[in-house]
PDB file of C-alpha atoms in Angstrom:
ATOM      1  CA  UNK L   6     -88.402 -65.040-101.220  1.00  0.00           C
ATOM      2  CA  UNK L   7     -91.156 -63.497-103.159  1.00  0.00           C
ATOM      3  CA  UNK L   8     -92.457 -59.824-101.666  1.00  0.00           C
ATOM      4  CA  UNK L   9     -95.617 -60.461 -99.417  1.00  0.00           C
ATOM      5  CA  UNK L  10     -98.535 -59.056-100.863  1.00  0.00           C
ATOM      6  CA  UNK L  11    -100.550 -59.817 -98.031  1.00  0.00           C
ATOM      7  CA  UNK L  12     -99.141 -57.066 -95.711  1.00  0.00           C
ATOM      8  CA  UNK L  13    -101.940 -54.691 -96.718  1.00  0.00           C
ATOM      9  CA  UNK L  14    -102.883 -52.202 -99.635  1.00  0.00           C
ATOM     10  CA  UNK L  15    -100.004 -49.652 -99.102  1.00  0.00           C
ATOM     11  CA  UNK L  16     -98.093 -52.736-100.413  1.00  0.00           C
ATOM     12  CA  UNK L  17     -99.968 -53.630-103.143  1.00  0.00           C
ATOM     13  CA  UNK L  18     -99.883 -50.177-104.132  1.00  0.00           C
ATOM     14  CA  UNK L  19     -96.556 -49.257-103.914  1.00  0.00           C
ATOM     15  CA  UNK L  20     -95.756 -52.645-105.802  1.00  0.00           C
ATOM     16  CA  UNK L  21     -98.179 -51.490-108.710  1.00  0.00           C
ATOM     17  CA  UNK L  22     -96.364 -47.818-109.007  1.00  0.00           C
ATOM     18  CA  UNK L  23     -93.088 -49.292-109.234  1.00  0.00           C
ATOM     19  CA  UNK L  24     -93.795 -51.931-111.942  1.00  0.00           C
ATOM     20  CA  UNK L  25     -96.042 -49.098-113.746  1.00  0.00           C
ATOM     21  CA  UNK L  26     -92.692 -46.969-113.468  1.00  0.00           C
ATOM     22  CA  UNK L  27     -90.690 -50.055-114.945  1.00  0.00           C
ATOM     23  CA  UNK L  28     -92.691 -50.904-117.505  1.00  0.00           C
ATOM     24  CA  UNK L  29     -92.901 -47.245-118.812  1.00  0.00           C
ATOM     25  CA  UNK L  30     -89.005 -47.197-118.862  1.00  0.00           C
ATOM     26  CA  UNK L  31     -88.783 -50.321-120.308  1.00  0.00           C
ATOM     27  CA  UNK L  32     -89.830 -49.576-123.353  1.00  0.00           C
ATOM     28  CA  UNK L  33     -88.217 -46.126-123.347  1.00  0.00           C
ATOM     29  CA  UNK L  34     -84.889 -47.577-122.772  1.00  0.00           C
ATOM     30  CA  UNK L  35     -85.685 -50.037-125.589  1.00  0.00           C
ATOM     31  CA  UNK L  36     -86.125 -47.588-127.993  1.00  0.00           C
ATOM     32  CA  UNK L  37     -83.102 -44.657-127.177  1.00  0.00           C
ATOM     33  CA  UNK L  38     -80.177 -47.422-126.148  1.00  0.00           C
ATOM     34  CA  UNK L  39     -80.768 -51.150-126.215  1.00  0.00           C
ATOM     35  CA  UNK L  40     -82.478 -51.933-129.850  1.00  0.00           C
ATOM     36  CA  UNK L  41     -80.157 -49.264-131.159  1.00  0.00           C
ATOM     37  CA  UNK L  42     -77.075 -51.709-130.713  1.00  0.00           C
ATOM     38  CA  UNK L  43     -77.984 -54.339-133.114  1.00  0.00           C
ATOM     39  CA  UNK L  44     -79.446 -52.188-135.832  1.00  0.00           C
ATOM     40  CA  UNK L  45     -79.884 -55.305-138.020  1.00  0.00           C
ATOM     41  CA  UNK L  46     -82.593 -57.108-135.256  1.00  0.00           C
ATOM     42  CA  UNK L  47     -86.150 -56.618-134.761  1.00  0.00           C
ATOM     43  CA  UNK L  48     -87.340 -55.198-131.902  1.00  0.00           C
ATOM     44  CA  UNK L  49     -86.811 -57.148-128.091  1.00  0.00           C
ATOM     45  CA  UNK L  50     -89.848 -59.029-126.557  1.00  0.00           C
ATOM     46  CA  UNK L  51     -90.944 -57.105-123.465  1.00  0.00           C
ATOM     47  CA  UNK L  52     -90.041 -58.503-120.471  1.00  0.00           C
ATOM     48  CA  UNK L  53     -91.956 -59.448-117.600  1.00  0.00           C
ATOM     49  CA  UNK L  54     -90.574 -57.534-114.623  1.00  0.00           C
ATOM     50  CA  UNK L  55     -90.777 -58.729-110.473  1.00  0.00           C
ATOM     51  CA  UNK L  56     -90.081 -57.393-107.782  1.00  0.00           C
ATOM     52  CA  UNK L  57     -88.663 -59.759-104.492  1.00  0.00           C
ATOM     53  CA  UNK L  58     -86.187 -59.662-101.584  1.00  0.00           C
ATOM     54  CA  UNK L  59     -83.205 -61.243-103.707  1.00  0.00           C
ATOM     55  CA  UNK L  60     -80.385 -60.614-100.781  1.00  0.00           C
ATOM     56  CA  UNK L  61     -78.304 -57.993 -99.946  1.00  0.00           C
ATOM     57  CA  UNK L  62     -75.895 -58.887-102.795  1.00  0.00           C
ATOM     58  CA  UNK L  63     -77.760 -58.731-105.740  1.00  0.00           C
ATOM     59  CA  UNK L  64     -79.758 -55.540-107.417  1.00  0.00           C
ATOM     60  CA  UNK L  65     -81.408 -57.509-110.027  1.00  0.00           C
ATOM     61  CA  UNK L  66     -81.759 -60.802-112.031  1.00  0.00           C
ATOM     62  CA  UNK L  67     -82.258 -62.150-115.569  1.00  0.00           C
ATOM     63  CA  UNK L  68     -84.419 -65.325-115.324  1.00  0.00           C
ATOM     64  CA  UNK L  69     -83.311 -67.836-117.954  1.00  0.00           C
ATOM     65  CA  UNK L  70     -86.230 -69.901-119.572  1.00  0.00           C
ATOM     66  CA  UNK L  71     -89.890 -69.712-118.305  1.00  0.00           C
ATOM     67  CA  UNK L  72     -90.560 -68.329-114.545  1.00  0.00           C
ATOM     68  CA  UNK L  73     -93.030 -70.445-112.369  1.00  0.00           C
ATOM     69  CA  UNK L  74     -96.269 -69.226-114.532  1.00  0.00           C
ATOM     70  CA  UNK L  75     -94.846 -70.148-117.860  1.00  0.00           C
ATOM     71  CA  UNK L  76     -93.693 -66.943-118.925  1.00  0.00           C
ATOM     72  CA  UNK L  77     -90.385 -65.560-120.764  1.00  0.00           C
ATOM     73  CA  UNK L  78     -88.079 -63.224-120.042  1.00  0.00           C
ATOM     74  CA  UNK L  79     -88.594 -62.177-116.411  1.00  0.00           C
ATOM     75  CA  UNK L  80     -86.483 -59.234-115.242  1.00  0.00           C
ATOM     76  CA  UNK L  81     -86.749 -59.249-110.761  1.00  0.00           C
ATOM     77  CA  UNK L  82     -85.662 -56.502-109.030  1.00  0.00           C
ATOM     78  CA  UNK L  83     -84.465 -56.733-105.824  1.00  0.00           C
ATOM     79  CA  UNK L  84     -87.149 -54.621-103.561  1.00  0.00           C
ATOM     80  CA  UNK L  85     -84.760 -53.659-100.697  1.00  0.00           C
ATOM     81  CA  UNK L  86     -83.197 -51.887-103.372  1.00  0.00           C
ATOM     82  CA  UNK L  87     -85.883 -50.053-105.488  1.00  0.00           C
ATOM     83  CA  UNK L  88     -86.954 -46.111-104.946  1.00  0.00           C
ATOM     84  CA  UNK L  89     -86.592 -45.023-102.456  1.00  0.00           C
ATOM     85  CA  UNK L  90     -83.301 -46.666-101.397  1.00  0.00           C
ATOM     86  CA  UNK L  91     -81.699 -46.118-104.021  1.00  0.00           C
ATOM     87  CA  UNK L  92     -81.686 -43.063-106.405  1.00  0.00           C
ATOM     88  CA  UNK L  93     -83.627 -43.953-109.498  1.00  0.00           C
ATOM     89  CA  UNK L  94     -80.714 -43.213-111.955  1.00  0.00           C
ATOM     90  CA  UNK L  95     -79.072 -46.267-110.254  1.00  0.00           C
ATOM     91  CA  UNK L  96     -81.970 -48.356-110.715  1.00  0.00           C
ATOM     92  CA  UNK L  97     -82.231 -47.507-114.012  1.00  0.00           C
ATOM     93  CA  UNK L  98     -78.756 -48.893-114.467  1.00  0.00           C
ATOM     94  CA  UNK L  99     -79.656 -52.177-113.231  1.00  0.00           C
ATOM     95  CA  UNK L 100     -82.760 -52.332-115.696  1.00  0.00           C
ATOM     96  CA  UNK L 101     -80.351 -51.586-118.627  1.00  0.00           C
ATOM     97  CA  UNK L 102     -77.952 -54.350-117.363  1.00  0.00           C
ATOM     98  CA  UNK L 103     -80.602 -57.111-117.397  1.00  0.00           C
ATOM     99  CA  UNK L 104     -82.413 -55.611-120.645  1.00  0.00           C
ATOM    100  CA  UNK L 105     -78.695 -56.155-121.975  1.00  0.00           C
ATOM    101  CA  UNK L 106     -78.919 -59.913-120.894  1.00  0.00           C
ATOM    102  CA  UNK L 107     -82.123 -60.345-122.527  1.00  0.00           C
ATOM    103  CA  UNK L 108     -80.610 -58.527-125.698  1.00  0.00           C
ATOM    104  CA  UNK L 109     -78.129 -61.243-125.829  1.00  0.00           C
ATOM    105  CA  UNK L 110     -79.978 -63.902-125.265  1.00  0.00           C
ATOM    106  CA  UNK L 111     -82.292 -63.559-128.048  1.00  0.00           C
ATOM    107  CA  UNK L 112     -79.738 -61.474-130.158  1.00  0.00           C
ATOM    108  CA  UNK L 113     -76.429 -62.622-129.384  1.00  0.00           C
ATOM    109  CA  UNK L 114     -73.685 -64.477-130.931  1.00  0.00           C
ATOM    110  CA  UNK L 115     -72.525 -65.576-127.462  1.00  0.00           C
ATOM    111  CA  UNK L 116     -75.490 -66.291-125.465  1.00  0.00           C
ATOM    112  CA  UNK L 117     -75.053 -67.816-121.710  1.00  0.00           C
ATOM    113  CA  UNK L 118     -74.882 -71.324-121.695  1.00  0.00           C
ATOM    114  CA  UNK L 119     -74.783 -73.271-118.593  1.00  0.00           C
ATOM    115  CA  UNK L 120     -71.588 -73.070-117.001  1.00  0.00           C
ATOM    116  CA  UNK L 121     -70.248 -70.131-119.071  1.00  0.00           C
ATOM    117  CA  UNK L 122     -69.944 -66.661-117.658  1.00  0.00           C
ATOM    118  CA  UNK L 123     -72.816 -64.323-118.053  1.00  0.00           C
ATOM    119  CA  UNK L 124     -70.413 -61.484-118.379  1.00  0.00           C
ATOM    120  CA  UNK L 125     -68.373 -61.858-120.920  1.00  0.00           C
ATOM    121  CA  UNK L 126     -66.929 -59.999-123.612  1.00  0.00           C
ATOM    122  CA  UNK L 127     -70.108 -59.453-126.081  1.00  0.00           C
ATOM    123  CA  UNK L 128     -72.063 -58.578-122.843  1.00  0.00           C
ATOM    124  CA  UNK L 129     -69.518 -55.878-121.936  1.00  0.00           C
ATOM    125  CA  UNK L 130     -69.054 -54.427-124.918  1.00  0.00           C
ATOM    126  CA  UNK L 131     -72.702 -53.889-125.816  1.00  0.00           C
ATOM    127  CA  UNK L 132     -72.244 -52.394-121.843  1.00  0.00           C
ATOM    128  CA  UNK L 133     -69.480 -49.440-122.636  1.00  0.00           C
ATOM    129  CA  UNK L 134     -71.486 -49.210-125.798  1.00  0.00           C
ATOM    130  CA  UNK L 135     -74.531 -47.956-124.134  1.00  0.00           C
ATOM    131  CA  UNK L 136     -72.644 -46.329-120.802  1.00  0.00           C
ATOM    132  CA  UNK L 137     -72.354 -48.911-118.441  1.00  0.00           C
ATOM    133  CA  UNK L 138     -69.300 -50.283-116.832  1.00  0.00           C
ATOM    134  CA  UNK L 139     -69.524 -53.624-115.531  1.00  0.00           C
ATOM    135  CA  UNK L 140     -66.648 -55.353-114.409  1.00  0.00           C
ATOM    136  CA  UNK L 141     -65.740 -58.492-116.690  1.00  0.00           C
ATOM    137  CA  UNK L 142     -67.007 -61.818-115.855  1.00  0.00           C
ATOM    138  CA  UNK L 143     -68.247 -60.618-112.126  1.00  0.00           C
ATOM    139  CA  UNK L 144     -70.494 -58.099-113.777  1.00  0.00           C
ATOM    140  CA  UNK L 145     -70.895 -55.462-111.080  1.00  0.00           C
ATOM    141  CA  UNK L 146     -70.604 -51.640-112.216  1.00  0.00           C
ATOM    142  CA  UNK L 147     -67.348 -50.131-111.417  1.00  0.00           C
ATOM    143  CA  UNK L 148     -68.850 -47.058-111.717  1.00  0.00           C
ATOM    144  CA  UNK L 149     -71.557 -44.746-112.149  1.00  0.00           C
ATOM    145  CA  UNK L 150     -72.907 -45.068-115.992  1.00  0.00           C
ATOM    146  CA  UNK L 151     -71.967 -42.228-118.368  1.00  0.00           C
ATOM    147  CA  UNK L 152     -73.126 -41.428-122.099  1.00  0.00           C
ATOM    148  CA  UNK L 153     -75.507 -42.160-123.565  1.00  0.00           C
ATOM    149  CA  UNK L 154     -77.329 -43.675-120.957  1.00  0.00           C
ATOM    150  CA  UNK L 155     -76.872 -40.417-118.330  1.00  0.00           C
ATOM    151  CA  UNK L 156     -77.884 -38.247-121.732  1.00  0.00           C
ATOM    152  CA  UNK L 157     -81.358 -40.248-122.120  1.00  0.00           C
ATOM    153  CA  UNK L 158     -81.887 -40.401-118.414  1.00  0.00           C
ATOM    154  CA  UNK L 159     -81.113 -36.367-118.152  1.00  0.00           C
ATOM    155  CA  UNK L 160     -83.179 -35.700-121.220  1.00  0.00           C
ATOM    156  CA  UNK L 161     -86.232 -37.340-119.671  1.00  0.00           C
ATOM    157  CA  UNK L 162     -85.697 -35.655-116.331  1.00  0.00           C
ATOM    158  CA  UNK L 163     -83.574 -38.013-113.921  1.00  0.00           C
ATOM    159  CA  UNK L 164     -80.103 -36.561-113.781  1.00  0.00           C
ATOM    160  CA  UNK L 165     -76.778 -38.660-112.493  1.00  0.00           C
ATOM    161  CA  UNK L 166     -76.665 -38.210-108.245  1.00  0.00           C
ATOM    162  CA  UNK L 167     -73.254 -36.776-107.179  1.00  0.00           C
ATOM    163  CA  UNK L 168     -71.612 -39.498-105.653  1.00  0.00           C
ATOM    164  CA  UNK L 169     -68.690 -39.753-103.426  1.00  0.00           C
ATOM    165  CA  UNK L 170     -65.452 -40.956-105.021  1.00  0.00           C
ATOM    166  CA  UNK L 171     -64.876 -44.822-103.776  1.00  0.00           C
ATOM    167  CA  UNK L 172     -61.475 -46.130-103.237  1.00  0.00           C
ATOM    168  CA  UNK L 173     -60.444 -49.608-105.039  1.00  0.00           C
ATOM    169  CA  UNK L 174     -60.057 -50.975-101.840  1.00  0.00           C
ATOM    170  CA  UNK L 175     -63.750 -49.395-100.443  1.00  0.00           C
ATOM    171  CA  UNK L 176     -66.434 -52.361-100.091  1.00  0.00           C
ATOM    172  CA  UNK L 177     -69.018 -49.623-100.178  1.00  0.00           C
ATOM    173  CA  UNK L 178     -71.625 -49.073-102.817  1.00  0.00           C
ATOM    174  CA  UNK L 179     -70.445 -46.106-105.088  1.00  0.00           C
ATOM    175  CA  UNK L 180     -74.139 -44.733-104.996  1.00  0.00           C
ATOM    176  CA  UNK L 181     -73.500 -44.149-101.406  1.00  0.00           C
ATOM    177  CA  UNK L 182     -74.839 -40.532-102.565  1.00  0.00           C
ATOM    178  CA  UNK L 183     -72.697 -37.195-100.727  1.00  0.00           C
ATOM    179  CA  UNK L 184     -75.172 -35.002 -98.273  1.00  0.00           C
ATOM    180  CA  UNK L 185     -75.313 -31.484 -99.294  1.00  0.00           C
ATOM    181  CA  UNK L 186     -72.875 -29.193 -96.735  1.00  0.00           C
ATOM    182  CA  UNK L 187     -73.556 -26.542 -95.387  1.00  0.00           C
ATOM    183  CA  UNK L 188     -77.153 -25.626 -93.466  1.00  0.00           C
ATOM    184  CA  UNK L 189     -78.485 -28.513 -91.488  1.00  0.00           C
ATOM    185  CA  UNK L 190     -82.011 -30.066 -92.439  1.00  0.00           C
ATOM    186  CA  UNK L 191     -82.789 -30.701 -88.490  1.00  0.00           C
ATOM    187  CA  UNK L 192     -84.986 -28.499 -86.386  1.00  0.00           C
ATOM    188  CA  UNK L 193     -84.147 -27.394 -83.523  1.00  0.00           C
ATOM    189  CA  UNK L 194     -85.898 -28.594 -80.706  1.00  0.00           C
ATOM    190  CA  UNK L 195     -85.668 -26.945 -77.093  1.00  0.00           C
ATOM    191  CA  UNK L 196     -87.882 -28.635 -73.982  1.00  0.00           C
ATOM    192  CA  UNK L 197     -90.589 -25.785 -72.805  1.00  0.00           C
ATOM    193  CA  UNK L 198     -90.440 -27.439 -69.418  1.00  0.00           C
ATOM    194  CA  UNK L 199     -89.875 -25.439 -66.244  1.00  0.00           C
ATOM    195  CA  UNK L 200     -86.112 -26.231 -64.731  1.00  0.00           C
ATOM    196  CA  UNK L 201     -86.925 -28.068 -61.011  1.00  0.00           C
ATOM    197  CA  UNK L 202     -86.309 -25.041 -58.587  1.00  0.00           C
TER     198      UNK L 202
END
């Protein structure tokens, strides 16, 4: 189900300001971790990026083949799960995943073929070679990315979000990110009425 544009220009706006964000990292994440991995390629097409209300279970897609206005390599988003819901560092993450699916696509000695899994081992390997960890075959992160994709992210100003440690057995989301203790961020609020008598 495609976001509604109709709902009114705060919508249209926000829309706008997240592709604009997209497409600027796009091609920043292109040039510091994805084209890097086959040195001996030319540089990726750009993708076309979307955002829609994909499910609860899925962060983002790679669309195989042309999308319904005849265009390439489509990256969508899943906007329940854009900024603010979810740090940017973490969305990041998904945008280097699908970049990675377009990188083997069009680069690849084992593209996806109908029927075969989407996650196999070239896909994870050029993963762990830029910092991500997705699980084999199922191709969820099983855990925060590390170097060098935190180092690019940090050196352009969005550091890795603490997050709380997740237990094998947890079904939560590991960005499930840990509220700072201590002082509380509520304001106290005390009824100026006068008590019956």
């Amino acid at each position: 189900m495609a976001i509604q544009m109709t709902v009114g220009a705060d919508t249209i706006s926000e829309t706008n300001r997240i592709l604009a964000w997209l497409y600027r990292w796009d091609e920043l994440l292109d040039r510091e971790l994805i084209n890097p991995i086959l040195t001996d390629k030319p540089p990726l097409p750009r993708p076309v990026y979307a955002l829609e209300d994909l499910g609860v279970r899925t962060y983002g897609c790679y669309h195989l083949g042309l999308n319904p206005v005849g265009l390439e390599d489509q990256i969508t988003l899943n906007i329940r799960y854009t900024q603010p819901s979810r740090p940017e560092y973490a969305v990041l993450e998904t945008v280097a995943h699908e970049k990675l699916h377009l990188k083997q696509q069009h680069q690849g000695k084992h593209p996806y073929k109908g029927g075969s899994n989407t996650h196999n081992r070239e896909f994870v390997d050029m993963a762990e070679a830029i910092g991500l960890h997705p699980a084999p075959v199922k191709g969820w992160h099983l855990r925060p990315a590390s170097d060098p994709f935190r180092s690019v992210l940090e050196r352009f100003g969005i550091g890795q979000p603490q997050v709380e440690p997740v237990e094998k057995s947890d079904k939560r989301n590991y960005w499930t990110v840990v509220k700072p203790s201590g002082r509380s961020t509520l304001a106290l609020w005390e009824c100026e009425c006068v008590p019956p008598q």
